[in-house]
Amino acid sequence: MINLDVDVAIIGAGFGGSLTALVLDRLGLRPALIERGAHPRFALGESSTPLADLLLGELAQRYDLPRLAPLAEYGTWRQAYPELPCGLKRGFSYFYHQAGQPFAPRADHANELLVAASHAAADADLHWLRADFDQFLVNEVQAANVPYLDRTELTEIVAGPRWTLLGRRGDEPCRVTAAFIVDASGEGGVLARQLAISCAPDGMRTNSRVVYGHFRDVRPWRELLAMRGANLDDHTFPCDAAALHHVFDGGWMYVLRFDQGVTSAGFLLDAARHPLDAAVPADDEWRRWLARFPSIAEQFAQARVVAPEGGVRRTGRLQRRAGLAAGANWAMLPATAYTLDALHSTGNAHTLHGIERLARALARAWDRPELADEMREYNRILQAEISLVDPLVHGCYRAFGRFELMAAFTMFYFAAAHTCEERRRRGQPAEAFLLATETAYCEGLGRCYDRLLDLTRRGTVDDAGVASFEREVADAVRAFNTAGLCDASRRNMYACLAS
Ligand SMILES: Cc1cc2nc3c(=O)[nH]c(=O)nc-3n(C[C@H](O)[C@H](O)[C@H](O)COP(=O)(O)OP(=O)(O)OC[C@H]3O[C@@H](n4cnc5c(N)ncnc54)[C@H](O)[C@@H]3O)c2cc1C
């Protein structure tokens, strides 16, 4: 019988759960980490952002985790851990495709958008190969002598003055008692089930699903652009060293290249317009989507799937949202409280933001009655953040059919992300992820989101409608636009948002 008595039981050893365990251990609390599966294992959620890297670096510094600090930038990662796979991410690139037509580069770049997030490879963001990244973190947990129970199936969680978690690790029964639970089980949604909290996507506007895999022999998109006569000199960074987005009416595709020759790719589809058809196998669906866009098909012509085991996978609707994300003696990490979509790579930065806020709250109020208030506040802010990211993403889905509208609306994300990075570098971080509790920003976003829904509901949007929407966005983000966004003279090629 495994018997553990700890301060905090953390359920789920993804990167979020492992990092929380390391931070709480450094705070002087006694955590234990419980994982249903075993590492290494396939996971989605690979692309980091400047904000994610800043948060990771700060957590490493504040909680004296020097082995994690190099993971916050491509240059230091490659130097410190050359054997740990990763991919170079210089920024975000977007390319607009029309069904049945090859991509045709334009001199004015009207069907492309590049937003650089770093000056050079050394200070760039990364893609994390989650199987290896998560394994690395869980090794750190074990090296710190934090109890780690993998392959452990929890069968019962009993609430009380202390929690009792009962389960089995293989043939061995286990019992963990803890004062506090952090639910980092992601879609596992362990506490939501236990506490009968609804995770229905009620009120969420994004409605998407994903078809995905890891591939080898995916051609660099830059090669195909060059063959079609694109002016690559205008590109502010190599467009493949990015979270590369192929955008089309009804969805989009991410393409994330890793240094070791693996490429992670997935189609995210508007599930209302393209509902899951269970009669079509996942790899057939994958091929059908490729066939619809000739240039993407060319990029993937030689590609072969290498993970996950069994080939291309897909989901039904991704979105879920817990009605309550924390209580007096428990909290969910963001990716446990909700799932949205991969657009703009918000998930990992949000998870890191959640870990930062949770650790500070526990440090302030551990073992004190004020902890209940802290957790109420944690829930309030997390719910506001979810309510912000949802329209940021859904607005883009509505605009995918008219690239100029999407490019304009995307500026809300970049303005918020850049403002948060700048404030953080100045030592005055925003209260919430992506300015979710700043009235002026949220009101501007709300106005433009409503306007976007209105414009796209009416069908084809004329050039005057597009121009007026671009002006409205520029006005709404002005107070948060220190990066020169919304500037027509840049012709969708933004040099560098790195502070
Ligand atoms: C299609 C898609 C693409 C995405 N792409 C990006 C991206 O590019 N960039 C980005 O920033 N974010 C992205 N995200 C979001 C990202 O996946 C999450 O932010 C991230 O995975 C959260 O990590 P985590 O460790 O909190 O949770 P997870 O990675 O979900 O880990 C949860 C862990 O809990 C374990 N678990 C589950 N149930 C139980 C149980 N009952 N008992 C014990 N353990 C359990 C699981 O086995 C797993 O190890 C994407 C999301 C989706 C859906």
XYZ file of C-alpha atoms and ligand atoms in Angstrom:
552
model
C 0.000 0.000 0.000
C 1.348 3.408 -0.988
C 0.510 5.925 1.732
C 1.388 9.591 1.358
C 0.508 12.524 3.580
C 1.300 15.832 1.832
C 0.282 19.497 1.717
C -0.749 19.604 -1.933
C -1.812 16.754 -4.214
C -1.300 17.704 -7.861
C -3.310 15.621 -10.318
C -1.764 15.351 -13.781
C 1.916 15.474 -14.752
C 1.765 17.469 -17.965
C 4.183 20.394 -18.054
C 1.695 22.389 -15.929
C 1.427 19.844 -13.124
C 5.177 19.160 -13.006
C 6.074 22.837 -12.958
C 3.548 23.471 -10.192
C 5.096 20.643 -8.168
C 8.577 22.146 -8.557
C 7.413 25.639 -7.606
C 5.414 24.506 -4.557
C 8.343 22.398 -3.408
C 10.548 25.500 -3.527
C 7.891 27.425 -1.580
C 8.449 24.965 1.233
C 5.154 23.123 0.773
C 5.099 19.328 0.460
C 3.560 18.432 -2.922
C 2.931 15.041 -4.515
C 2.350 14.546 -8.241
C -0.099 11.917 -9.490
C -0.279 10.916 -13.165
C -2.637 8.459 -14.813
C -0.261 7.648 -17.680
C 3.514 7.489 -18.041
C 6.162 9.605 -19.711
C 7.169 9.985 -22.453
C 3.758 10.408 -24.057
C 2.357 12.366 -27.007
C 0.734 15.715 -26.181
C -0.529 18.733 -28.088
C 0.299 22.300 -27.059
C 3.772 22.863 -28.430
C 4.288 26.451 -29.474
C 5.526 28.953 -26.901
C 5.303 32.754 -27.138
C 7.362 35.664 -25.754
C 4.931 35.918 -22.844
C 5.216 32.181 -22.113
C 9.001 32.411 -22.194
C 9.064 35.460 -19.929
C 6.813 33.683 -17.426
C 8.900 30.507 -17.520
C 12.103 32.506 -17.012
C 10.598 34.447 -14.110
C 9.279 31.309 -12.418
C 12.734 29.732 -12.767
C 14.361 32.777 -11.211
C 11.849 33.516 -8.438
C 11.647 29.904 -7.265
C 15.325 29.110 -7.684
C 14.959 26.552 -10.461
C 18.145 27.312 -12.436
C 17.899 24.200 -14.592
C 14.634 25.536 -16.069
C 15.964 28.999 -16.917
C 17.654 27.966 -20.218
C 14.307 26.619 -21.488
C 12.986 30.164 -21.861
C 14.893 30.984 -25.071
C 15.934 29.036 -28.136
C 19.630 29.973 -27.865
C 20.059 29.021 -24.212
C 17.953 25.872 -24.604
C 20.118 24.585 -27.483
C 23.276 25.414 -25.567
C 22.229 23.868 -22.252
C 20.244 20.890 -23.534
C 21.317 20.045 -27.109
C 19.773 16.591 -26.767
C 16.309 17.939 -25.799
C 14.269 18.376 -29.011
C 12.747 21.767 -29.800
C 11.878 24.007 -32.733
C 12.821 27.583 -33.540
C 9.951 30.075 -33.406
C 10.802 33.563 -34.591
C 7.177 34.683 -34.696
C 3.762 34.085 -36.246
C 3.161 33.702 -39.984
C -0.236 33.488 -41.720
C -1.047 32.620 -45.361
C -4.505 32.799 -46.912
C -5.693 29.977 -49.173
C -8.759 29.595 -51.358
C -10.178 26.142 -51.987
C -9.090 24.638 -55.297
C -6.542 27.349 -56.022
C -2.772 27.336 -55.552
C -1.419 30.002 -53.230
C -0.420 33.038 -55.312
C 2.029 35.374 -53.537
C 1.266 39.068 -54.032
C 3.684 41.963 -54.197
C 1.586 43.834 -51.620
C 1.508 40.794 -49.258
C -2.246 41.210 -48.909
C -2.668 37.431 -48.426
C 0.150 37.074 -45.862
C 0.826 38.355 -42.357
C 4.168 38.005 -40.575
C 4.676 39.208 -37.018
C 8.219 38.731 -35.712
C 8.567 38.175 -31.986
C 12.343 38.131 -31.670
C 15.414 39.797 -33.140
C 17.347 36.609 -33.879
C 17.383 32.871 -33.252
C 19.306 33.286 -29.986
C 16.513 35.192 -28.215
C 13.665 33.466 -30.047
C 10.732 31.459 -28.735
C 10.445 27.739 -29.223
C 8.229 24.832 -30.004
C 8.347 22.242 -27.237
C 8.213 18.599 -28.299
C 5.888 17.828 -25.453
C 6.783 14.147 -25.063
C 10.379 15.128 -24.272
C 9.703 18.486 -22.593
C 7.174 16.998 -20.179
C 9.504 14.058 -19.485
C 12.323 16.523 -18.710
C 10.160 18.354 -16.177
C 8.956 15.189 -14.501
C 12.602 14.086 -14.179
C 13.256 17.388 -12.400
C 10.343 16.654 -10.064
C 11.852 13.303 -9.194
C 15.328 14.801 -8.805
C 13.813 17.229 -6.274
C 12.528 14.209 -4.314
C 8.921 15.215 -4.792
C 6.797 12.032 -4.641
C 5.663 11.122 -8.158
C 3.104 8.397 -8.772
C 2.740 7.589 -12.452
C 0.425 4.916 -13.908
C -1.906 5.736 -11.047
C -5.654 5.496 -11.514
C -7.571 7.532 -8.962
C -10.761 5.728 -8.015
C -12.169 7.935 -5.263
C -11.580 11.441 -3.920
C -13.080 12.148 -0.520
C -13.512 15.767 0.582
C -13.159 16.753 4.234
C -10.954 18.935 6.409
C -8.245 17.149 4.403
C -8.699 15.491 1.016
C -8.244 11.738 0.711
C -7.355 10.425 -2.753
C -7.676 6.687 -3.218
C -6.499 4.709 -6.208
C -4.260 2.013 -7.597
C -0.779 2.074 -9.016
C -0.674 -1.143 -10.957
C -1.644 -3.817 -8.438
C -0.784 -1.659 -5.469
C -3.490 0.367 -3.728
C -2.559 3.939 -2.878
C -3.872 6.573 -0.506
C -2.832 10.215 -0.553
C -4.067 12.736 2.011
C -3.605 16.443 1.307
C -4.775 19.831 2.534
C -5.115 21.214 -1.004
C -5.615 19.805 -4.508
C -4.294 21.355 -7.717
C -6.104 19.826 -10.669
C -3.677 19.823 -13.602
C -5.367 16.946 -15.405
C -6.370 19.050 -18.424
C -9.246 17.444 -20.263
C -9.174 14.718 -17.606
C -11.276 17.195 -15.590
C -10.863 15.153 -12.412
C -12.130 17.652 -9.832
C -14.941 18.940 -12.009
C -16.335 15.406 -12.107
C -15.750 14.934 -8.395
C -17.433 18.214 -7.449
C -20.171 17.967 -10.120
C -19.034 21.178 -11.807
C -20.304 21.514 -15.355
C -17.673 21.715 -18.095
C -20.196 22.224 -20.886
C -19.141 24.882 -23.385
C -22.293 26.897 -22.566
C -21.861 30.453 -23.732
C -18.567 29.755 -25.518
C -18.633 31.072 -29.046
C -15.685 29.218 -30.541
C -16.797 25.895 -31.968
C -13.860 24.025 -33.475
C -12.345 20.581 -33.756
C -8.904 19.354 -34.779
C -7.349 16.691 -37.051
C -3.650 16.353 -36.199
C -0.389 14.422 -36.239
C 3.404 14.603 -36.292
C 5.054 14.165 -39.685
C 8.439 13.799 -41.354
C 9.413 15.160 -44.769
C 7.163 18.215 -44.749
C 8.589 20.690 -47.235
C 9.521 24.144 -45.981
C 6.764 26.532 -47.041
C 9.432 29.081 -47.948
C 10.649 26.787 -50.763
C 7.183 26.692 -52.285
C 6.808 30.452 -51.964
C 10.152 30.958 -53.691
C 9.077 28.664 -56.537
C 5.993 30.830 -56.997
C 8.057 34.001 -57.218
C 7.315 35.425 -53.775
C 9.426 38.334 -52.607
C 10.958 36.694 -49.545
C 13.238 39.666 -48.891
C 10.228 41.422 -47.396
C 9.708 38.610 -44.902
C 10.762 39.827 -41.506
C 12.006 36.340 -40.544
C 12.051 32.901 -42.226
C 8.349 32.105 -42.328
C 8.813 28.407 -41.407
C 10.637 29.282 -38.180
C 7.274 30.191 -36.750
C 3.876 29.084 -35.741
C 2.917 28.940 -39.402
C -0.811 29.297 -40.053
C -2.492 28.328 -43.323
C -5.806 30.158 -43.132
C -8.943 29.455 -45.168
C -12.666 30.085 -45.054
C -13.925 27.632 -42.409
C -10.697 26.923 -40.547
C -6.934 27.000 -40.412
C -3.901 24.751 -40.186
C -0.876 25.004 -37.881
C 2.560 23.842 -39.026
C 5.298 23.741 -36.348
C 8.760 22.545 -37.387
C 11.181 20.918 -34.950
C 14.942 20.849 -35.435
C 14.988 17.068 -35.527
C 12.992 16.859 -38.774
C 9.586 16.336 -37.182
C 6.730 18.713 -38.023
C 3.593 19.007 -35.941
C 0.547 19.928 -38.000
C -3.189 20.074 -37.552
C -6.323 21.345 -39.252
C -8.600 23.261 -36.908
C -12.047 23.373 -38.399
C -15.179 25.347 -37.769
C -17.204 22.459 -36.344
C -20.543 24.061 -37.171
C -19.650 24.255 -40.861
C -17.556 21.082 -40.982
C -18.957 18.728 -38.363
C -17.147 15.502 -37.586
C -18.236 12.680 -39.876
C -17.403 9.476 -37.984
C -17.950 7.444 -41.170
C -14.806 8.998 -42.703
C -11.581 7.679 -41.103
C -9.268 10.352 -39.685
C -6.472 9.836 -42.229
C -8.983 10.034 -45.088
C -10.277 13.279 -43.676
C -6.705 14.547 -43.398
C -6.093 13.752 -47.093
C -9.378 15.391 -48.097
C -8.420 18.643 -46.407
C -5.006 18.585 -48.063
C -6.602 17.903 -51.445
C -8.795 20.964 -51.040
C -5.794 23.318 -50.930
C -3.291 22.503 -53.713
C -0.322 24.381 -52.253
C -0.730 22.846 -48.804
C -1.045 19.458 -50.508
C 2.251 20.188 -52.267
C 3.901 21.034 -48.956
C 2.725 17.700 -47.511
C 3.149 15.623 -50.695
C 6.031 13.519 -49.278
C 4.971 13.740 -45.629
C 4.534 10.577 -43.591
C 2.967 10.451 -40.193
C 5.268 9.419 -37.313
C 3.119 10.109 -34.256
C 0.867 9.613 -32.421
C 0.835 5.840 -32.517
C -1.853 4.676 -34.909
C -1.584 7.726 -37.168
C -3.561 10.914 -37.625
C -6.059 11.601 -34.849
C -8.958 13.963 -34.448
C -11.375 15.257 -31.873
C -14.955 16.385 -31.719
C -15.682 19.909 -30.516
C -12.694 21.035 -28.437
C -14.310 23.660 -26.250
C -15.125 23.048 -22.601
C -15.304 25.417 -19.647
C -15.628 24.721 -15.946
C -18.266 26.894 -14.263
C -16.006 27.176 -11.198
C -12.199 26.860 -11.287
C -11.245 27.103 -7.598
C -12.556 26.677 -4.061
C -11.196 27.208 -0.551
C -8.876 24.176 -0.738
C -8.570 23.422 -4.443
C -7.768 25.023 -7.787
C -7.704 24.051 -11.446
C -4.870 25.158 -13.709
C -6.144 27.060 -16.777
C -5.953 24.109 -19.202
C -8.028 22.092 -16.735
C -10.578 24.880 -16.354
C -11.078 25.194 -20.120
C -10.066 24.118 -23.603
C -10.415 26.588 -26.438
C -8.318 26.307 -29.620
C -4.693 26.475 -30.729
C -5.022 29.841 -32.499
C -2.427 32.420 -31.337
C -0.765 29.754 -29.098
C -2.369 31.180 -25.964
C -2.637 27.924 -23.954
C 0.863 27.451 -22.541
C 1.350 31.105 -21.648
C -2.026 31.008 -19.900
C -1.038 27.878 -17.969
C 2.193 29.559 -16.842
C 0.238 32.674 -15.841
C -2.084 30.481 -13.790
C 0.827 28.764 -12.037
C 2.351 32.147 -11.195
C -0.898 33.458 -9.679
C -1.632 30.253 -7.811
C 1.876 30.058 -6.323
C 1.688 33.662 -5.118
C -1.748 33.102 -3.598
C -0.611 29.966 -1.776
C 2.539 31.728 -0.554
C 0.461 34.620 0.840
C -2.314 32.666 2.488
C -1.257 29.069 3.114
C -2.797 27.691 6.272
C -4.744 30.904 6.820
C -8.461 31.656 6.457
C -7.604 34.236 3.747
C -6.849 31.362 1.364
C -10.577 31.099 0.545
C -10.612 34.744 -0.605
C -7.444 34.216 -2.605
C -9.039 31.281 -4.412
C -12.215 33.256 -5.093
C -10.030 35.891 -6.732
C -8.092 33.228 -8.650
C -11.388 31.951 -10.053
C -12.678 35.456 -10.863
C -9.603 36.375 -12.879
C -9.355 33.008 -14.629
C -13.012 33.241 -15.702
C -12.410 36.767 -17.038
C -9.417 35.474 -18.996
C -11.455 32.671 -20.570
C -14.155 35.178 -21.489
C -11.514 37.270 -23.239
C -9.672 34.558 -25.191
C -12.907 33.078 -26.548
C -13.974 36.123 -28.640
C -10.326 36.782 -29.628
C -10.298 33.360 -31.277
C -13.903 33.162 -32.438
C -13.658 36.555 -34.165
C -10.835 35.141 -36.305
C -12.946 32.117 -37.263
C -15.652 34.510 -38.442
C -13.073 36.472 -40.426
C -11.097 33.601 -41.971
C -12.980 33.990 -45.260
C -11.794 37.600 -45.643
C -8.105 37.744 -44.793
C -7.928 41.535 -44.312
C -10.588 41.327 -41.586
C -8.717 38.515 -39.833
C -5.387 40.335 -40.075
C -6.988 43.432 -38.552
C -8.788 41.584 -35.742
C -5.617 39.631 -34.879
C -4.058 42.944 -33.828
C -6.095 42.738 -30.606
C -4.102 39.633 -29.661
C -0.731 41.106 -30.592
C -1.424 44.434 -28.851
C -2.428 42.695 -25.606
C 0.438 40.194 -25.715
C 3.014 42.896 -26.406
C 1.646 45.235 -23.731
C 1.762 42.396 -21.193
C 5.348 41.570 -22.173
C 6.451 45.197 -21.871
C 4.817 45.670 -18.484
C 6.316 42.434 -17.224
C 9.790 43.464 -18.362
C 9.291 46.733 -16.458
C 8.404 44.739 -13.348
C 4.752 45.847 -13.422
C 2.890 42.833 -14.807
C -0.754 43.177 -15.814
C -3.212 41.705 -13.307
C -4.622 39.223 -15.804
C -3.523 37.253 -18.840
C -3.802 39.334 -22.042
C -5.312 42.380 -20.269
C -8.482 40.435 -19.497
C -9.410 42.720 -16.598
C -8.604 46.059 -18.300
C -11.860 47.782 -19.068
C -10.660 49.970 -21.943
C -9.091 47.044 -23.777
C -12.035 44.706 -23.185
C -14.587 47.312 -24.255
C -12.682 48.013 -27.484
C -12.418 44.309 -28.202
C -16.121 43.802 -27.469
C -17.119 46.641 -29.829
C -14.950 45.400 -32.700
C -15.974 41.787 -32.128
C -19.672 42.746 -32.382
C -18.938 44.789 -35.480
C -17.066 41.856 -37.030
C -19.972 39.496 -36.377
C -22.314 42.031 -37.893
C -20.144 42.553 -40.991
C -19.581 38.854 -41.666
C -23.222 37.933 -40.999
C -24.258 40.072 -43.938
C -22.183 38.010 -46.397
C -19.571 39.521 -48.678
C -17.788 42.493 -47.120
C -16.819 45.250 -49.557
C -13.501 47.115 -49.489
C -15.066 50.114 -47.751
C -16.354 47.838 -44.987
C -12.896 46.330 -44.563
C -11.197 49.747 -44.445
C -13.636 51.056 -41.876
C -13.147 47.929 -39.720
C -9.365 48.350 -39.913
C -9.759 51.935 -38.677
C -12.022 50.848 -35.825
C -9.486 48.242 -34.681
C -6.611 50.727 -34.905
C -8.603 53.202 -32.756
C -9.556 50.547 -30.215
C -6.006 49.259 -29.669
C -4.317 52.691 -29.832
C -3.710 52.927 -26.089
C -2.098 49.480 -26.128
C -0.250 49.764 -29.426
C 3.364 50.521 -28.629
C 4.605 48.126 -31.295
C 3.497 49.980 -34.411
C 0.667 47.555 -35.179
C -2.212 48.436 -37.544
C 0.203 50.286 -39.837
C -0.815 49.902 -43.485
C 2.617 51.079 -44.641
C 4.122 47.861 -43.235
C 2.068 45.795 -45.692
C 1.440 43.004 -43.149
C 5.176 42.543 -42.475
C 5.817 43.453 -38.825
C 9.493 43.437 -38.030
C 9.725 42.819 -34.341
C 7.417 42.927 -31.406
C 10.148 41.845 -28.992
C 10.526 44.461 -26.307
C -5.230 21.300 -30.765
C -4.540 22.071 -29.702
C -3.330 22.662 -29.993
C -2.709 23.451 -29.027
N -1.573 24.105 -29.376
C -1.019 24.955 -28.499
C 0.147 25.690 -28.849
O 0.694 25.558 -29.942
N 0.653 26.538 -27.923
C 0.094 26.693 -26.697
O 0.567 27.524 -25.919
N -0.988 25.970 -26.327
C -1.544 25.109 -27.189
N -2.618 24.370 -26.815
C -3.019 24.379 -25.404
C -2.119 23.380 -24.638
O -2.400 22.079 -25.101
C -2.330 23.435 -23.133
O -2.134 24.749 -22.707
C -1.319 22.562 -22.408
O -1.332 21.242 -22.883
C -1.614 22.546 -20.930
O -0.693 21.715 -20.291
P -1.063 20.999 -18.943
O 0.159 20.353 -18.434
O -1.755 21.964 -18.028
O -2.163 19.910 -19.325
P -2.035 18.600 -20.213
O -0.922 18.702 -21.174
O -3.399 18.350 -20.749
O -1.662 17.441 -19.171
C -2.633 16.837 -18.353
C -2.036 15.596 -17.717
O -2.980 15.077 -16.793
C -3.026 13.660 -16.918
N -4.330 13.182 -16.450
C -5.525 13.269 -17.064
N -6.481 12.692 -16.315
C -5.873 12.226 -15.207
C -6.325 11.516 -14.062
N -7.606 11.131 -13.934
N -5.433 11.205 -13.091
C -4.132 11.555 -13.219
N -3.643 12.205 -14.293
C -4.511 12.535 -15.268
C -2.806 13.423 -18.405
O -2.361 12.101 -18.657
C -1.748 14.475 -18.716
O -0.435 13.988 -18.523
C -3.266 23.590 -27.746
C -4.471 22.947 -27.447
C -5.100 22.203 -28.406
C -6.391 21.549 -28.058
